[in-house]
mmCIF file of C-alpha atoms in Angstrom:
data_model
loop_
_atom_site.group_PDB
_atom_site.id
_atom_site.type_symbol
_atom_site.label_atom_id
_atom_site.label_comp_id
_atom_site.label_asym_id
_atom_site.label_seq_id
_atom_site.Cartn_x
_atom_site.Cartn_y
_atom_site.Cartn_z
ATOM 1 C CA UNK A 1 -40.105 216.334 -13.910
ATOM 2 C CA UNK A 2 -40.611 219.595 -11.970
ATOM 3 C CA UNK A 3 -38.440 222.688 -12.214
ATOM 4 C CA UNK A 4 -37.517 222.180 -8.559
ATOM 5 C CA UNK A 5 -36.251 218.660 -9.294
ATOM 6 C CA UNK A 6 -34.272 219.873 -12.295
ATOM 7 C CA UNK A 7 -32.677 222.639 -10.222
ATOM 8 C CA UNK A 8 -31.799 220.185 -7.444
ATOM 9 C CA UNK A 9 -29.978 218.011 -9.951
ATOM 10 C CA UNK A 10 -28.227 220.851 -11.737
ATOM 11 C CA UNK A 11 -27.332 223.152 -8.861
ATOM 12 C CA UNK A 12 -25.050 222.102 -6.064
ATOM 13 C CA UNK A 13 -25.655 219.643 -3.284
ATOM 14 C CA UNK A 14 -27.630 216.386 -3.446
ATOM 15 C CA UNK A 15 -26.720 215.081 0.039
ATOM 16 C CA UNK A 16 -29.919 214.509 2.009
ATOM 17 C CA UNK A 17 -28.133 215.144 5.323
ATOM 18 C CA UNK A 18 -27.425 218.717 4.206
ATOM 19 C CA UNK A 19 -30.544 219.377 2.127
ATOM 20 C CA UNK A 20 -32.844 218.281 4.962
ATOM 21 C CA UNK A 21 -31.158 220.515 7.515
ATOM 22 C CA UNK A 22 -31.332 224.182 8.514
ATOM 23 C CA UNK A 23 -28.655 226.611 7.297
ATOM 24 C CA UNK A 24 -28.085 230.249 8.236
ATOM 25 C CA UNK A 25 -28.022 232.465 5.139
ATOM 26 C CA UNK A 26 -28.266 235.968 6.687
ATOM 27 C CA UNK A 27 -28.658 237.953 9.875
ATOM 28 C CA UNK A 28 -32.205 239.092 10.596
ATOM 29 C CA UNK A 29 -30.968 242.673 10.372
ATOM 30 C CA UNK A 30 -29.806 242.081 6.772
ATOM 31 C CA UNK A 31 -33.387 241.821 5.548
ATOM 32 C CA UNK A 32 -35.170 245.140 5.267
ATOM 33 C CA UNK A 33 -38.893 245.254 4.688
ATOM 34 C CA UNK A 34 -39.635 246.149 1.075
ATOM 35 C CA UNK A 35 -36.257 244.846 -0.149
ATOM 36 C CA UNK A 36 -35.290 241.633 -1.928
ATOM 37 C CA UNK A 37 -32.125 239.923 -0.695
ATOM 38 C CA UNK A 38 -30.367 237.392 -2.971
ATOM 39 C CA UNK A 39 -28.329 234.663 -1.247
ATOM 40 C CA UNK A 40 -26.687 231.437 -2.394
ATOM 41 C CA UNK A 41 -26.799 228.195 -0.432
ATOM 42 C CA UNK A 42 -24.813 225.222 -1.731
ATOM 43 C CA UNK A 43 -24.882 226.724 -5.252
ATOM 44 C CA UNK A 44 -28.646 227.224 -5.118
ATOM 45 C CA UNK A 45 -29.624 230.853 -5.749
ATOM 46 C CA UNK A 46 -32.361 232.034 -3.388
ATOM 47 C CA UNK A 47 -34.176 235.274 -2.711
ATOM 48 C CA UNK A 48 -35.324 236.381 0.744
ATOM 49 C CA UNK A 49 -38.036 238.925 1.445
ATOM 50 C CA UNK A 50 -40.137 240.087 4.363
ATOM 51 C CA UNK A 51 -43.889 240.524 3.882
ATOM 52 C CA UNK A 52 -45.947 243.245 5.573
ATOM 53 C CA UNK A 53 -46.700 240.888 8.476
ATOM 54 C CA UNK A 54 -42.945 240.699 9.215
ATOM 55 C CA UNK A 55 -42.740 237.069 8.108
ATOM 56 C CA UNK A 56 -39.641 236.043 6.157
ATOM 57 C CA UNK A 57 -39.925 234.102 2.896
ATOM 58 C CA UNK A 58 -37.233 232.129 1.058
ATOM 59 C CA UNK A 59 -37.789 231.233 -2.585
ATOM 60 C CA UNK A 60 -35.691 230.075 -5.486
ATOM 61 C CA UNK A 61 -34.409 233.197 -7.192
ATOM 62 C CA UNK A 62 -36.358 232.304 -10.292
ATOM 63 C CA UNK A 63 -39.597 233.246 -12.012
ATOM 64 C CA UNK A 64 -41.338 230.076 -13.172
ATOM 65 C CA UNK A 65 -42.398 231.854 -16.378
ATOM 66 C CA UNK A 66 -39.069 232.410 -18.171
ATOM 67 C CA UNK A 67 -36.463 231.886 -15.476
ATOM 68 C CA UNK A 68 -35.659 235.528 -14.694
ATOM 69 C CA UNK A 69 -34.159 236.337 -11.289
ATOM 70 C CA UNK A 70 -36.857 237.575 -8.935
ATOM 71 C CA UNK A 71 -34.187 239.383 -6.902
ATOM 72 C CA UNK A 72 -33.847 241.834 -9.802
ATOM 73 C CA UNK A 73 -37.517 242.743 -9.406
ATOM 74 C CA UNK A 74 -39.244 244.602 -6.605
ATOM 75 C CA UNK A 75 -41.909 244.364 -3.921
ATOM 76 C CA UNK A 76 -45.197 246.149 -4.551
ATOM 77 C CA UNK A 77 -48.344 245.856 -2.447
ATOM 78 C CA UNK A 78 -46.906 242.869 -0.582
ATOM 79 C CA UNK A 79 -46.191 240.934 -3.757
ATOM 80 C CA UNK A 80 -42.902 240.128 -5.502
ATOM 81 C CA UNK A 81 -42.861 241.495 -9.039
ATOM 82 C CA UNK A 82 -40.769 239.706 -11.667
ATOM 83 C CA UNK A 83 -38.503 242.180 -13.518
ATOM 84 C CA UNK A 84 -39.060 240.528 -16.920
ATOM 85 C CA UNK A 85 -42.815 240.309 -17.540
ATOM 86 C CA UNK A 86 -44.200 241.717 -14.302
ATOM 87 C CA UNK A 87 -45.747 238.523 -12.961
ATOM 88 C CA UNK A 88 -46.710 239.060 -9.306
ATOM 89 C CA UNK A 89 -46.367 236.490 -6.534
ATOM 90 C CA UNK A 90 -48.070 236.760 -3.134
ATOM 91 C CA UNK A 91 -46.598 235.711 0.220
ATOM 92 C CA UNK A 92 -47.733 232.123 -0.371
ATOM 93 C CA UNK A 93 -45.748 231.991 -3.611
ATOM 94 C CA UNK A 94 -48.837 231.985 -5.845
ATOM 95 C CA UNK A 95 -48.907 234.128 -8.963
ATOM 96 C CA UNK A 96 -51.822 236.554 -8.582
ATOM 97 C CA UNK A 97 -51.361 238.660 -11.702
ATOM 98 C CA UNK A 98 -50.070 238.190 -15.238
ATOM 99 C CA UNK A 99 -50.043 241.730 -16.723
ATOM 100 C CA UNK A 100 -50.225 240.410 -20.289
ATOM 101 C CA UNK A 101 -53.579 238.816 -19.372
ATOM 102 C CA UNK A 102 -54.884 240.850 -16.432
ATOM 103 C CA UNK A 103 -58.411 239.460 -16.614
ATOM 104 C CA UNK A 104 -57.361 235.814 -16.636
ATOM 105 C CA UNK A 105 -56.717 233.927 -13.386
ATOM 106 C CA UNK A 106 -53.100 232.676 -13.369
ATOM 107 C CA UNK A 107 -52.545 228.971 -13.834
ATOM 108 C CA UNK A 108 -52.256 226.866 -10.656
ATOM 109 C CA UNK A 109 -48.723 225.905 -11.646
ATOM 110 C CA UNK A 110 -47.726 229.573 -11.718
ATOM 111 C CA UNK A 111 -45.996 229.488 -8.336
ATOM 112 C CA UNK A 112 -42.658 230.483 -6.897
ATOM 113 C CA UNK A 113 -40.501 227.624 -5.600
ATOM 114 C CA UNK A 114 -40.701 228.135 -1.832
ATOM 115 C CA UNK A 115 -38.543 226.746 0.970
ATOM 116 C CA UNK A 116 -38.891 226.380 4.760
ATOM 117 C CA UNK A 117 -37.498 229.421 6.566
ATOM 118 C CA UNK A 118 -37.270 230.515 10.222
ATOM 119 C CA UNK A 119 -35.829 233.403 12.194
ATOM 120 C CA UNK A 120 -34.047 232.398 15.366
ATOM 121 C CA UNK A 121 -31.184 233.813 17.454
ATOM 122 C CA UNK A 122 -31.016 236.835 15.158
ATOM 123 C CA UNK A 123 -30.280 234.640 12.121
ATOM 124 C CA UNK A 124 -32.358 233.633 9.096
ATOM 125 C CA UNK A 125 -32.355 229.850 8.635
ATOM 126 C CA UNK A 126 -33.367 228.124 5.377
ATOM 127 C CA UNK A 127 -33.740 224.509 4.308
ATOM 128 C CA UNK A 128 -33.916 223.554 0.632
ATOM 129 C CA UNK A 129 -35.274 220.130 1.571
ATOM 130 C CA UNK A 130 -37.557 218.843 4.326
ATOM 131 C CA UNK A 131 -35.972 219.492 7.740
ATOM 132 C CA UNK A 132 -35.672 216.338 9.814
ATOM 133 C CA UNK A 133 -34.810 218.176 13.049
ATOM 134 C CA UNK A 134 -35.470 221.570 14.547
ATOM 135 C CA UNK A 135 -32.826 224.297 14.622
ATOM 136 C CA UNK A 136 -30.181 223.510 17.292
ATOM 137 C CA UNK A 137 -30.682 225.010 20.736
ATOM 138 C CA UNK A 138 -28.532 228.008 21.691
ATOM 139 C CA UNK A 139 -28.674 227.535 25.484
ATOM 140 C CA UNK A 140 -27.931 231.139 26.507
ATOM 141 C CA UNK A 141 -30.174 232.908 23.983
ATOM 142 C CA UNK A 142 -33.198 233.198 26.296
ATOM 143 C CA UNK A 143 -31.136 233.786 29.448
ATOM 144 C CA UNK A 144 -31.421 237.494 30.282
ATOM 145 C CA UNK A 145 -28.199 237.389 32.325
ATOM 146 C CA UNK A 146 -26.225 236.907 29.096
ATOM 147 C CA UNK A 147 -25.365 239.744 26.754
ATOM 148 C CA UNK A 148 -25.647 238.650 23.101
ATOM 149 C CA UNK A 149 -23.530 240.130 20.289
ATOM 150 C CA UNK A 150 -23.567 239.075 16.632
ATOM 151 C CA UNK A 151 -20.195 239.187 14.877
ATOM 152 C CA UNK A 152 -19.092 238.702 11.285
ATOM 153 C CA UNK A 153 -19.712 237.700 8.597
ATOM 154 C CA UNK A 154 -16.355 236.020 8.012
ATOM 155 C CA UNK A 155 -15.440 234.373 4.703
ATOM 156 C CA UNK A 156 -13.668 231.008 4.638
ATOM 157 C CA UNK A 157 -13.024 228.525 1.844
ATOM 158 C CA UNK A 158 -14.063 225.204 3.409
ATOM 159 C CA UNK A 159 -17.036 225.409 5.759
ATOM 160 C CA UNK A 160 -16.037 222.113 7.374
ATOM 161 C CA UNK A 161 -12.453 223.229 7.957
ATOM 162 C CA UNK A 162 -13.820 226.445 9.485
ATOM 163 C CA UNK A 163 -15.964 224.410 11.899
ATOM 164 C CA UNK A 164 -13.110 222.022 12.718
ATOM 165 C CA UNK A 165 -10.795 224.991 13.353
ATOM 166 C CA UNK A 166 -13.401 226.531 15.680
ATOM 167 C CA UNK A 167 -13.280 223.351 17.784
ATOM 168 C CA UNK A 168 -9.468 223.013 17.825
ATOM 169 C CA UNK A 169 -7.715 224.630 20.833
ATOM 170 C CA UNK A 170 -4.233 223.329 19.956
ATOM 171 C CA UNK A 171 -3.762 226.023 17.279
ATOM 172 C CA UNK A 172 -4.305 228.895 19.727
ATOM 173 C CA UNK A 173 -0.644 229.677 20.633
ATOM 174 C CA UNK A 174 0.430 229.802 16.982
ATOM 175 C CA UNK A 175 -2.449 231.336 15.025
ATOM 176 C CA UNK A 176 -3.608 233.554 17.913
ATOM 177 C CA UNK A 177 -0.343 234.283 19.764
ATOM 178 C CA UNK A 178 -0.866 236.973 22.392
ATOM 179 C CA UNK A 179 -4.649 236.591 22.198
ATOM 180 C CA UNK A 180 -5.781 232.993 22.678
ATOM 181 C CA UNK A 181 -2.386 231.508 23.521
ATOM 182 C CA UNK A 182 1.303 232.095 24.198
ATOM 183 C CA UNK A 183 3.702 231.272 21.342
ATOM 184 C CA UNK A 184 6.764 230.648 23.536
ATOM 185 C CA UNK A 185 4.826 228.636 26.089
ATOM 186 C CA UNK A 186 2.091 226.658 24.315
ATOM 187 C CA UNK A 187 -0.357 224.745 26.488
ATOM 188 C CA UNK A 188 -0.134 220.968 26.439
ATOM 189 C CA UNK A 189 -3.594 219.644 25.604
ATOM 190 C CA UNK A 190 -4.593 217.095 28.196
ATOM 191 C CA UNK A 191 -6.685 214.084 27.130
ATOM 192 C CA UNK A 192 -10.385 214.909 26.844
ATOM 193 C CA UNK A 193 -13.561 213.006 26.063
ATOM 194 C CA UNK A 194 -15.833 213.250 23.021
ATOM 195 C CA UNK A 195 -19.290 211.708 23.061
ATOM 196 C CA UNK A 196 -21.887 211.423 20.294
ATOM 197 C CA UNK A 197 -25.247 212.373 21.804
ATOM 198 C CA UNK A 198 -28.671 213.378 20.494
ATOM 199 C CA UNK A 199 -27.349 216.972 20.403
ATOM 200 C CA UNK A 200 -24.318 215.963 18.326
ATOM 201 C CA UNK A 201 -20.672 215.745 19.367
ATOM 202 C CA UNK A 202 -20.032 216.895 22.956
ATOM 203 C CA UNK A 203 -16.683 217.232 24.752
ATOM 204 C CA UNK A 204 -15.432 217.453 28.289
ATOM 205 C CA UNK A 205 -13.548 220.630 29.221
ATOM 206 C CA UNK A 206 -10.201 221.520 27.633
ATOM 207 C CA UNK A 207 -7.904 223.831 29.648
ATOM 208 C CA UNK A 208 -5.858 226.586 27.964
ATOM 209 C CA UNK A 209 -4.088 229.806 28.992
ATOM 210 C CA UNK A 210 -5.219 232.980 27.226
ATOM 211 C CA UNK A 211 -3.566 236.415 27.563
ATOM 212 C CA UNK A 212 -6.571 238.163 25.928
ATOM 213 C CA UNK A 213 -9.200 235.514 26.449
ATOM 214 C CA UNK A 214 -12.301 237.688 26.354
ATOM 215 C CA UNK A 215 -13.315 241.306 25.660
ATOM 216 C CA UNK A 216 -12.057 242.451 29.092
ATOM 217 C CA UNK A 217 -8.487 242.122 27.735
ATOM 218 C CA UNK A 218 -7.159 240.399 30.848
ATOM 219 C CA UNK A 219 -5.255 237.073 31.118
ATOM 220 C CA UNK A 220 -7.458 234.102 31.963
ATOM 221 C CA UNK A 221 -7.353 230.360 32.340
ATOM 222 C CA UNK A 222 -10.112 229.128 30.030
ATOM 223 C CA UNK A 223 -11.926 225.799 30.102
ATOM 224 C CA UNK A 224 -13.608 225.079 26.755
ATOM 225 C CA UNK A 225 -16.542 222.673 26.436
ATOM 226 C CA UNK A 226 -17.500 222.136 22.793
ATOM 227 C CA UNK A 227 -20.669 220.964 21.071
ATOM 228 C CA UNK A 228 -21.005 220.293 17.367
ATOM 229 C CA UNK A 229 -24.750 220.255 16.743
ATOM 230 C CA UNK A 230 -24.696 219.730 12.980
ATOM 231 C CA UNK A 231 -21.992 219.461 10.296
ATOM 232 C CA UNK A 232 -22.069 223.264 9.911
ATOM 233 C CA UNK A 233 -23.260 224.476 13.346
ATOM 234 C CA UNK A 234 -21.043 224.404 16.446
ATOM 235 C CA UNK A 235 -20.804 225.983 19.886
ATOM 236 C CA UNK A 236 -18.553 226.342 22.884
ATOM 237 C CA UNK A 237 -19.053 227.399 26.472
ATOM 238 C CA UNK A 238 -15.896 228.763 28.028
ATOM 239 C CA UNK A 239 -15.459 228.840 31.819
ATOM 240 C CA UNK A 240 -13.120 231.661 32.778
ATOM 241 C CA UNK A 241 -10.773 232.075 35.717
ATOM 242 C CA UNK A 242 -8.905 235.395 35.900
ATOM 243 C CA UNK A 243 -5.211 234.573 36.105
ATOM 244 C CA UNK A 244 -3.729 237.496 38.055
ATOM 245 C CA UNK A 245 -4.836 237.742 41.723
ATOM 246 C CA UNK A 246 -4.875 241.554 41.563
ATOM 247 C CA UNK A 247 -7.440 241.412 38.718
ATOM 248 C CA UNK A 248 -9.756 238.800 40.157
ATOM 249 C CA UNK A 249 -12.143 241.453 41.481
ATOM 250 C CA UNK A 250 -13.021 242.102 37.809
ATOM 251 C CA UNK A 251 -14.910 238.818 37.560
ATOM 252 C CA UNK A 252 -16.241 235.841 39.484
ATOM 253 C CA UNK A 253 -16.342 232.053 39.294
ATOM 254 C CA UNK A 254 -19.593 232.086 37.317
ATOM 255 C CA UNK A 255 -18.103 234.011 34.374
ATOM 256 C CA UNK A 256 -18.836 232.337 31.046
ATOM 257 C CA UNK A 257 -18.184 233.253 27.418
ATOM 258 C CA UNK A 258 -20.100 231.301 24.767
ATOM 259 C CA UNK A 259 -20.062 231.310 20.988
ATOM 260 C CA UNK A 260 -22.697 229.866 18.631
ATOM 261 C CA UNK A 261 -21.178 229.421 15.165
ATOM 262 C CA UNK A 262 -23.048 228.920 11.890
ATOM 263 C CA UNK A 263 -21.638 228.266 8.433
ATOM 264 C CA UNK A 264 -23.315 228.971 5.094
ATOM 265 C CA UNK A 265 -21.769 226.942 2.298
ATOM 266 C CA UNK A 266 -22.090 229.143 -0.781
ATOM 267 C CA UNK A 267 -20.401 226.450 -2.835
ATOM 268 C CA UNK A 268 -17.913 223.663 -2.169
ATOM 269 C CA UNK A 269 -15.012 226.085 -1.702
ATOM 270 C CA UNK A 270 -16.690 229.256 -0.414
ATOM 271 C CA UNK A 271 -18.370 229.608 2.976
ATOM 272 C CA UNK A 272 -19.639 232.394 5.216
ATOM 273 C CA UNK A 273 -19.297 232.107 8.996
ATOM 274 C CA UNK A 274 -21.659 234.052 11.251
ATOM 275 C CA UNK A 275 -21.490 233.897 15.023
ATOM 276 C CA UNK A 276 -23.313 235.076 18.105
ATOM 277 C CA UNK A 277 -21.329 235.562 21.305
ATOM 278 C CA UNK A 278 -23.005 235.379 24.713
ATOM 279 C CA UNK A 279 -21.365 236.447 27.969
ATOM 280 C CA UNK A 280 -22.563 237.069 31.524
ATOM 281 C CA UNK A 281 -19.840 239.469 32.673
ATOM 282 C CA UNK A 282 -20.573 242.281 35.095
ATOM 283 C CA UNK A 283 -19.931 244.958 33.995
ATOM 284 C CA UNK A 284 -20.753 244.075 30.405
ATOM 285 C CA UNK A 285 -18.172 244.833 27.723
ATOM 286 C CA UNK A 286 -19.118 247.132 24.876
ATOM 287 C CA UNK A 287 -20.386 245.654 21.639
ATOM 288 C CA UNK A 288 -17.378 247.258 19.940
ATOM 289 C CA UNK A 289 -14.948 245.465 22.271
ATOM 290 C CA UNK A 290 -16.612 242.111 21.639
ATOM 291 C CA UNK A 291 -16.553 242.551 17.867
ATOM 292 C CA UNK A 292 -12.994 243.879 17.837
ATOM 293 C CA UNK A 293 -11.663 240.717 19.451
ATOM 294 C CA UNK A 294 -13.734 238.396 17.250
ATOM 295 C CA UNK A 295 -12.659 240.237 14.103
ATOM 296 C CA UNK A 296 -9.010 239.758 15.090
ATOM 297 C CA UNK A 297 -9.425 236.044 15.848
ATOM 298 C CA UNK A 298 -11.443 235.114 12.750
ATOM 299 C CA UNK A 299 -9.146 237.062 10.419
ATOM 300 C CA UNK A 300 -6.209 235.130 11.875
ATOM 301 C CA UNK A 301 -8.120 231.858 11.464
ATOM 302 C CA UNK A 302 -9.102 232.500 7.847
ATOM 303 C CA UNK A 303 -5.522 233.497 7.017
ATOM 304 C CA UNK A 304 -4.380 229.962 7.881
ATOM 305 C CA UNK A 305 -7.461 227.803 7.247
ATOM 306 C CA UNK A 306 -7.728 229.118 3.692
ATOM 307 C CA UNK A 307 -4.211 227.826 2.975
ATOM 308 C CA UNK A 308 -5.051 224.239 3.949
ATOM 309 C CA UNK A 309 -4.911 221.668 1.171
ATOM 310 C CA UNK A 310 -6.986 220.060 -0.075
ATOM 311 C CA UNK A 311 -9.582 222.796 0.376
ATOM 312 C CA UNK A 312 -12.311 220.166 0.614
ATOM 313 C CA UNK A 313 -11.822 218.411 3.949
ATOM 314 C CA UNK A 314 -10.627 214.763 3.842
ATOM 315 C CA UNK A 315 -13.112 212.561 5.716
ATOM 316 C CA UNK A 316 -11.052 209.413 5.203
ATOM 317 C CA UNK A 317 -8.837 209.588 8.287
ATOM 318 C CA UNK A 318 -5.966 207.894 6.447
ATOM 319 C CA UNK A 319 -5.469 210.946 4.215
ATOM 320 C CA UNK A 320 -4.074 213.229 6.942
ATOM 321 C CA UNK A 321 -2.085 212.564 10.103
ATOM 322 C CA UNK A 322 -3.910 212.760 13.439
ATOM 323 C CA UNK A 323 -2.820 213.035 17.067
ATOM 324 C CA UNK A 324 -4.809 212.311 20.233
ATOM 325 C CA UNK A 325 -5.157 216.108 20.723
ATOM 326 C CA UNK A 326 -7.137 216.091 17.450
ATOM 327 C CA UNK A 327 -9.765 213.725 18.871
ATOM 328 C CA UNK A 328 -12.710 216.056 18.285
ATOM 329 C CA UNK A 329 -11.603 216.703 14.702
ATOM 330 C CA UNK A 330 -11.277 212.971 14.071
ATOM 331 C CA UNK A 331 -14.737 212.305 15.493
ATOM 332 C CA UNK A 332 -16.144 215.204 13.466
ATOM 333 C CA UNK A 333 -14.774 213.876 10.170
ATOM 334 C CA UNK A 334 -15.971 210.351 10.894
ATOM 335 C CA UNK A 335 -19.415 211.718 11.818
ATOM 336 C CA UNK A 336 -19.663 213.589 8.502
ATOM 337 C CA UNK A 337 -18.604 210.468 6.620
ATOM 338 C CA UNK A 338 -21.198 208.358 8.461
ATOM 339 C CA UNK A 339 -23.924 210.788 7.388
ATOM 340 C CA UNK A 340 -23.071 210.073 3.778
ATOM 341 C CA UNK A 341 -22.004 213.636 3.061
ATOM 342 C CA UNK A 342 -20.100 214.063 -0.202
ATOM 343 C CA UNK A 343 -20.574 217.784 -0.858
ATOM 344 C CA UNK A 344 -17.455 219.787 -0.019
ATOM 345 C CA UNK A 345 -15.496 216.785 1.261
ATOM 346 C CA UNK A 346 -12.643 214.762 -0.187
#
């Protein structure tokens, strides 16, 4: 039995639907050349580093020799140096030097445990299995007419509840009163459609009133269209109509605000949400204005979502009460259950 197999059995998740998928574990800007960055994904401790070519590498945070954490070591001459006995690993994960026997070629089994890793949309994505699909498409990323702003990270308990909350407009007037909704005049949620496609779960538009619906800080009527690409990756595209006639010169009918949300499950009850917002407003808002609004909204969300019980989301629909306005959440839970996911669910 290999060390990798032993670690898979001892540490965290064994669900193939999650292991064989891509997960964001950092922003690209988090990883400085010449530095080692430890991260944890579903209880599996990893180390990220960037070689001289600029390529990112994701390995188990473990030296195969005596199990020391490579993240406590350093990078020298484009190799990772173990802090315990100085074993050096090149960018392919092969040990190229054992200082206690400098004239002996290292054994073939002297290798770091490597994982697939990609940089896309300003995020670092890792899979601890064998990815069955590519990273989901962020439609606006390559569209130059859209300004892109990364926001977060935001800490939540349940990654699934964070995703479900992201796709739930009926909480807006109560959790985000004065921002995403109006407490004394909550929007009725009209019936909407949810379809399971090759992309994932896709909805028709949902209409809501928002007094501070985007970084321009003006009241809008917003039409949300949601997509849930993977159990821990979701997105919305929001069509915006400025509510007050005297302010309508500040925008146009093509105004859109989009958010691409990713969730890193650190363990079954700790998750990190990272998002990228994309908007095609003219003039563009400042990065500070975009982040200010997102920081407000996600702090409000976490303040409520982290009180939900049980912390692990129930996928058996009989365990909580559902309304037709919760259709996307119901479909989401059933989808997770159909995938055979057990990690972090109830």
